[in-house]
Short mmCIF file of C-alpha atoms and ligand atoms in Angstrom, two decimals:
data_model
loop_
_atom_site.label_atom_id
_atom_site.label_comp_id
_atom_site.label_asym_id
_atom_site.label_seq_id
_atom_site.Cartn_x
_atom_site.Cartn_y
_atom_site.Cartn_z
CA MET L 978 115.58 63.93 24.47
CA LYS L 979 115.59 64.91 20.84
CA ILE L 980 118.43 63.96 18.24
CA ILE L 981 118.19 66.35 15.50
CA ARG L 982 119.91 65.94 12.23
CA SER L 983 119.21 68.62 10.18
CA ASN L 984 120.59 72.11 10.91
CA LYS L 985 117.74 74.30 9.55
CA ALA L 986 115.56 72.02 12.52
CA MET L 987 118.45 72.79 14.79
CA SER L 988 118.41 76.88 14.21
CA ALA L 989 114.67 76.51 14.19
CA TYR L 990 114.63 74.69 17.57
CA SER L 991 117.15 77.23 19.23
CA GLY L 992 115.27 80.01 18.17
CA LYS L 993 112.26 78.94 19.56
CA LEU L 994 113.86 78.68 22.34
CA HIS L 995 115.87 82.22 22.66
CA VAL L 996 111.97 84.08 22.11
CA ASN L 997 110.54 81.72 25.05
CA GLY L 998 113.66 83.65 27.00
CA LYS L 999 115.08 80.18 27.75
CA THR L 1000 119.45 79.76 27.74
CA VAL L 1001 121.07 77.49 25.72
CA GLY L 1002 124.07 75.20 27.33
CA PHE L 1003 126.33 73.70 24.29
CA VAL L 1004 128.76 71.06 24.68
CA PRO L 1005 130.55 70.48 20.91
CA THR L 1006 132.06 67.29 20.93
CA MET L 1007 133.08 64.12 18.39
CA GLY L 1008 131.07 61.51 20.42
CA ALA L 1009 132.56 57.97 21.72
CA LEU L 1010 131.27 59.87 25.34
CA HIS L 1011 133.45 59.46 28.60
CA GLU L 1012 133.43 61.54 31.90
CA GLY L 1013 135.16 64.62 30.61
CA HIS L 1014 132.99 64.60 28.02
CA LEU L 1015 129.77 64.21 31.26
CA SER L 1016 132.02 66.75 33.14
CA LEU L 1017 130.86 69.34 30.47
CA ILE L 1018 127.53 68.27 30.05
CA ARG L 1019 126.70 68.80 34.14
CA ARG L 1020 128.22 71.91 34.46
CA ALA L 1021 125.75 73.01 31.55
CA ARG L 1022 123.06 71.61 32.99
CA LYS L 1023 123.69 73.64 36.14
CA GLU L 1024 124.42 77.08 34.43
CA ASN L 1025 121.08 77.21 31.26
CA ASP L 1026 117.78 75.88 30.46
CA ILE L 1027 118.19 73.93 28.12
CA THR L 1028 121.05 71.65 27.37
CA VAL L 1029 122.63 70.90 23.29
CA VAL L 1030 125.23 67.93 22.47
CA SER L 1031 126.70 67.95 19.13
CA ILE L 1032 128.19 64.79 18.68
CA PHE L 1033 130.36 64.93 15.17
CA VAL L 1034 133.53 63.49 13.77
CA ASN L 1035 134.29 66.98 11.96
CA PRO L 1036 136.40 65.81 8.71
CA ILE L 1037 138.11 68.70 8.18
CA GLN L 1038 140.68 68.95 11.48
CA PHE L 1039 141.81 65.10 10.71
CA GLY L 1040 145.37 65.18 8.62
CA PRO L 1041 145.31 62.68 5.81
CA LYS L 1042 147.28 60.42 7.66
CA GLU L 1043 145.09 60.40 10.79
CA ASP L 1044 141.91 58.49 12.61
CA TYR L 1045 139.25 60.34 10.75
CA SER L 1046 138.12 56.60 9.61
CA CYS L 1047 138.20 54.58 12.42
CA TYR L 1048 137.56 57.59 14.94
CA PRO L 1049 134.74 55.55 17.70
CA ARG L 1050 131.19 55.85 16.49
CA ASN L 1051 128.47 54.68 18.37
CA LEU L 1052 124.95 57.33 18.32
CA ARG L 1053 123.49 54.29 20.29
CA PHE L 1054 125.81 54.60 23.42
CA ASP L 1055 126.55 58.28 23.28
CA ALA L 1056 122.43 58.55 23.43
CA GLY L 1057 122.54 56.38 26.26
CA LEU L 1058 124.48 59.05 28.32
CA CYS L 1059 123.32 62.09 27.37
CA LYS L 1060 119.74 60.36 28.42
CA LYS L 1061 120.84 59.64 31.53
CA GLU L 1062 122.44 62.76 31.87
CA LYS L 1063 118.95 64.72 31.28
CA VAL L 1064 120.80 66.44 28.16
CA ASP L 1065 117.47 67.84 26.11
CA VAL L 1066 119.16 67.40 22.69
CA ILE L 1067 121.99 66.08 20.68
CA PHE L 1068 122.38 67.38 17.53
CA PHE L 1069 124.18 65.15 15.21
CA PRO L 1070 124.26 66.71 11.48
CA ARG L 1071 125.53 65.19 8.45
CA ALA L 1072 128.90 65.85 6.90
CA LYS L 1073 127.30 66.48 3.68
CA GLY L 1074 124.78 69.08 5.30
CA MET L 1075 128.17 70.70 7.37
CA TYR L 1076 130.29 70.34 4.24
CA PRO L 1077 128.33 70.58 0.89
CA LYS L 1078 130.09 70.04 -2.63
CA ASN L 1079 131.66 73.40 -3.38
CA TYR L 1080 132.57 74.69 0.50
CA LYS L 1081 134.75 77.15 0.46
CA THR L 1082 134.47 79.04 3.75
CA TYR L 1083 137.20 78.28 6.71
CA VAL L 1084 137.68 80.03 9.85
CA THR L 1085 141.91 80.94 11.19
CA VAL L 1086 143.02 82.37 14.60
CA GLU L 1087 146.49 83.45 13.24
CA ASP L 1088 149.85 82.14 15.41
CA LEU L 1089 148.07 80.79 18.58
CA GLY L 1090 147.23 77.26 16.17
CA ASP L 1091 151.20 77.01 14.64
CA SER L 1092 152.41 75.68 18.34
CA LEU L 1093 152.56 72.72 20.00
CA CYS L 1094 149.92 70.49 17.89
CA GLY L 1095 149.68 72.51 15.23
CA ALA L 1096 152.93 72.20 14.14
CA PHE L 1097 152.44 68.25 14.00
CA ARG L 1098 148.88 68.75 12.66
CA PRO L 1099 148.57 71.18 9.30
CA GLY L 1100 145.23 72.56 9.20
CA HIS L 1101 144.03 70.82 12.40
CA PHE L 1102 142.92 74.10 14.64
CA LYS L 1103 141.66 75.60 10.84
CA GLY L 1104 139.45 72.94 10.67
CA VAL L 1105 138.44 72.99 14.14
CA THR L 1106 137.81 76.80 14.39
CA THR L 1107 135.73 76.42 11.58
CA VAL L 1108 133.63 74.03 12.59
CA VAL L 1109 133.16 75.53 15.79
CA THR L 1110 132.16 78.75 14.06
CA LYS L 1111 129.31 76.58 12.38
CA LEU L 1112 128.27 74.65 15.25
CA PHE L 1113 127.87 78.46 16.81
CA ASN L 1114 125.96 79.83 14.10
CA ILE L 1115 123.37 76.85 13.72
CA VAL L 1116 123.25 76.06 17.89
CA ASN L 1117 123.48 79.60 18.89
CA PRO L 1118 124.15 79.18 22.64
CA ASP L 1119 124.70 81.54 25.31
CA LYS L 1120 127.37 79.52 26.85
CA ALA L 1121 129.93 76.56 25.30
CA TYR L 1122 132.06 74.27 27.41
CA PHE L 1123 135.61 73.27 26.69
CA GLY L 1124 138.09 71.23 27.73
CA GLN L 1125 141.22 72.57 29.39
CA LYS L 1126 142.62 68.90 28.37
CA ASP L 1127 142.45 70.32 24.87
CA ALA L 1128 144.11 73.47 26.04
CA GLN L 1129 144.96 74.53 22.86
CA GLN L 1130 141.97 74.21 21.07
CA ALA L 1131 139.95 75.56 23.94
CA MET L 1132 142.42 78.97 24.16
CA ILE L 1133 142.10 79.59 20.02
CA ILE L 1134 138.19 79.11 20.51
CA LYS L 1135 138.10 81.84 22.68
CA LYS L 1136 140.15 84.10 21.24
CA MET L 1137 138.29 83.65 18.11
CA SER L 1138 134.97 84.48 19.50
CA GLU L 1139 135.90 87.56 21.41
CA ASP L 1140 138.07 88.46 17.67
CA LEU L 1141 135.19 87.50 15.66
CA ASN L 1142 132.37 89.29 18.21
CA ILE L 1143 131.07 85.80 18.86
CA ALA L 1144 127.97 86.48 21.52
CA VAL L 1145 128.87 82.88 23.19
CA LYS L 1146 130.06 82.59 26.80
CA ILE L 1147 133.46 80.25 26.60
CA LYS L 1148 133.91 78.14 29.53
CA ILE L 1149 136.80 76.24 29.55
CA MET L 1150 136.15 72.86 32.68
CA PRO L 1151 139.19 70.98 34.53
CA THR L 1152 140.90 67.34 32.77
CA ILE L 1153 138.54 64.80 34.26
CA ARG L 1154 141.02 61.63 34.87
CA GLU L 1155 141.58 58.11 35.40
CA SER L 1156 142.84 56.86 39.27
CA ASP L 1157 146.46 56.66 37.85
CA GLY L 1158 146.25 60.38 35.89
CA LEU L 1159 145.31 59.58 32.63
CA ALA L 1160 143.62 62.35 31.01
CA MET L 1161 140.30 61.00 29.55
CA SER L 1162 140.04 60.32 25.83
CA SER L 1163 138.07 58.68 23.35
CA ARG L 1164 141.71 57.74 21.83
CA ASN L 1165 142.30 55.75 24.85
CA ILE L 1166 140.26 52.80 23.76
CA TYR L 1167 143.58 52.24 21.22
CA LEU L 1168 145.10 51.49 23.78
CA THR L 1169 146.59 47.55 23.94
CA LYS L 1170 146.65 46.52 28.30
CA ALA L 1171 150.77 47.20 28.23
CA GLU L 1172 150.00 50.66 26.72
CA ARG L 1173 147.21 51.59 28.52
CA LEU L 1174 149.86 51.21 31.59
CA ASP L 1175 152.88 52.60 29.88
CA ALA L 1176 149.61 55.53 29.36
CA ALA L 1177 150.03 57.27 32.73
CA VAL L 1178 153.66 58.09 32.34
CA LEU L 1179 151.75 61.53 30.67
CA TYR L 1180 150.49 62.69 33.67
CA GLN L 1181 153.75 61.78 35.79
CA ALA L 1182 155.97 63.46 33.95
CA LEU L 1183 153.87 66.52 34.20
CA THR L 1184 153.25 66.10 37.88
CA LEU L 1185 156.92 65.87 38.35
CA ALA L 1186 158.00 68.91 36.15
CA LYS L 1187 155.10 70.78 38.66
CA LYS L 1188 157.32 69.00 41.32
CA SER L 1189 160.40 70.23 40.00
CA VAL L 1190 159.11 73.76 39.87
CA ASN L 1191 157.28 73.86 43.34
CA LYS L 1192 160.77 72.89 44.45
CA GLY L 1193 162.18 76.36 42.38
CA MET L 1194 163.66 74.80 39.62
CA ARG L 1195 162.62 77.61 37.08
CA ASP L 1196 165.21 76.31 33.62
CA CYS L 1197 162.51 74.86 30.80
CA ARG L 1198 165.15 72.76 28.74
CA GLU L 1199 166.29 71.23 32.28
CA ILE L 1200 162.74 70.60 33.58
CA ILE L 1201 161.77 68.86 29.73
CA LYS L 1202 165.03 66.99 30.08
CA ILE L 1203 163.63 65.10 33.25
CA MET L 1204 160.35 64.84 31.64
CA LYS L 1205 161.46 63.34 29.07
CA GLN L 1206 163.46 60.76 30.99
CA SER L 1207 160.85 59.70 32.99
CA ILE L 1208 158.83 59.00 29.78
CA SER L 1209 161.84 57.11 28.27
CA ALA L 1210 162.00 55.29 30.40
CA ARG L 1211 158.23 53.74 28.95
CA LYS L 1212 158.57 50.63 25.96
CA THR L 1213 155.64 51.98 24.27
CA ALA L 1214 156.18 55.94 24.66
CA ARG L 1215 157.50 58.45 22.37
CA VAL L 1216 157.36 61.97 22.95
CA GLN L 1217 156.56 64.38 19.76
CA TYR L 1218 156.61 67.08 21.40
CA ILE L 1219 157.14 69.13 25.29
CA SER L 1220 156.51 72.52 25.32
CA ILE L 1221 156.53 75.05 28.24
CA VAL L 1222 155.32 78.53 27.07
CA ASP L 1223 153.33 81.33 28.69
CA THR L 1224 149.55 80.51 28.84
CA LEU L 1225 148.87 84.27 27.09
CA GLY L 1226 150.05 83.69 23.78
CA LEU L 1227 151.53 80.24 24.05
CA GLU L 1228 154.73 81.92 23.58
CA PRO L 1229 158.05 79.49 24.27
CA LEU L 1230 159.60 80.65 27.47
CA ASN L 1231 163.10 79.40 28.50
CA ARG L 1232 162.24 80.58 32.09
CA ILE L 1233 158.92 79.71 34.26
CA ASN L 1234 159.04 83.33 35.57
CA ARG L 1235 154.95 83.78 35.11
CA ARG L 1236 151.89 81.03 34.84
CA ALA L 1237 153.33 78.88 32.19
CA LEU L 1238 151.29 75.76 30.19
CA ILE L 1239 153.29 73.23 29.95
CA ALA L 1240 152.15 70.93 27.21
CA LEU L 1241 153.29 67.84 25.80
CA SER L 1242 152.06 65.06 23.23
CA VAL L 1243 153.46 61.73 23.16
CA TRP L 1244 152.88 58.38 21.18
CA ILE L 1245 151.98 55.57 22.85
CA GLY L 1246 152.27 52.59 20.38
CA LYS L 1247 150.44 54.26 17.82
CA THR L 1248 148.33 56.10 19.29
CA ARG L 1249 149.07 60.00 19.72
CA LEU L 1250 147.85 61.20 23.10
CA ILE L 1251 148.36 64.95 24.36
CA ASP L 1252 148.18 66.40 28.31
CA ASN L 1253 148.80 69.72 30.08
CA ILE L 1254 149.08 71.41 33.12
CA ILE L 1255 149.56 74.53 34.42
CA VAL L 1256 152.31 75.78 36.87
CA ASN L 1257 152.15 78.95 38.82
CA PRO L 1258 155.74 80.10 40.01
P1 LIG T 416 136.08 65.63 21.57
O1 LIG T 416 135.23 64.83 21.51
O2 LIG T 416 137.82 64.75 21.39
O3 LIG T 416 136.35 66.52 20.62
O4 LIG T 416 136.31 66.29 23.49
C1 LIG T 416 134.69 67.40 23.40
C2 LIG T 416 135.11 68.26 23.97
O5 LIG T 416 135.65 67.48 25.12
C3 LIG T 416 136.53 69.40 24.25
O6 LIG T 416 136.35 70.86 24.66
C4 LIG T 416 136.98 68.45 25.31
O7 LIG T 416 138.77 69.23 25.18
C5 LIG T 416 136.69 68.04 26.11
N1 LIG T 416 137.69 66.81 26.86
C6 LIG T 416 137.96 66.05 25.83
N2 LIG T 416 138.14 64.77 27.19
C7 LIG T 416 138.57 65.53 28.16
C8 LIG T 416 138.64 65.01 29.39
N3 LIG T 416 140.08 64.31 29.94
N4 LIG T 416 138.28 66.22 30.49
C9 LIG T 416 137.73 67.30 30.06
N5 LIG T 416 137.34 67.74 29.23
C10 LIG T 416 137.45 66.68 28.01
#
């Protein structure tokens, strides 16, 4: 397994692979790898000749009061997991290499980043789409793998690739969960024992919503109300938002009359966790 740090070396390596007719599968991550990331890596390995995993904690997608400086970083641990999964290349760029002095260019997808998480994290998706565009240009993959766990991010990246004619096939893979339903996340390690127990409430509330829809409930306000009630029963939990939107334009729905995304963000103590589920009446 190679670890490549320079953008030039990464581009050259990928160029050579393409000349030799090899396909490249790409999994962009911020490291602190867990089973969620590994599920993307395994799929990439299955569908491509060569698998590249990037590990980059992207400074421009964090707000000034967010956890950029304390985000978990452990290359040795991540490299061990990647090696076990037979990853071919870890691309581990330097922040200065990605954003040199006098950096000026950003990519934005209009509208889709305004709602849900975007409403509470101004500039976040602009940071994501910019870094993903740069990574796509450097790695030049045939297929790239993202998680449904970050549903809004996945949709925005899909739209960006379509709109900008980026020749990468975007693959969205299911959310991997702990045994109590908590979506795996690099941020789960911030949770205390009591918080970790409370954190299961995100998936419980989503499951409750899905059951209610299956029983015939259609009114979104009513569904959100029962979700809020279930979350408020947990001492350390505080809802940031619960939204029910259509799965194409992320437009808020009053009634569930088509395929819908139920997405939520909940503070568990000082840790902000997100999750979502799709319902189809
Ligand atoms: P991150 O390192 O958190 O930026 O995540 C890198 C990629 O892994 C993103 O496409 C995420 O959506 C995906 N991912 C994170 N957690 C999970 C999970 N629990 N299940 C599936 N994919 C995930």
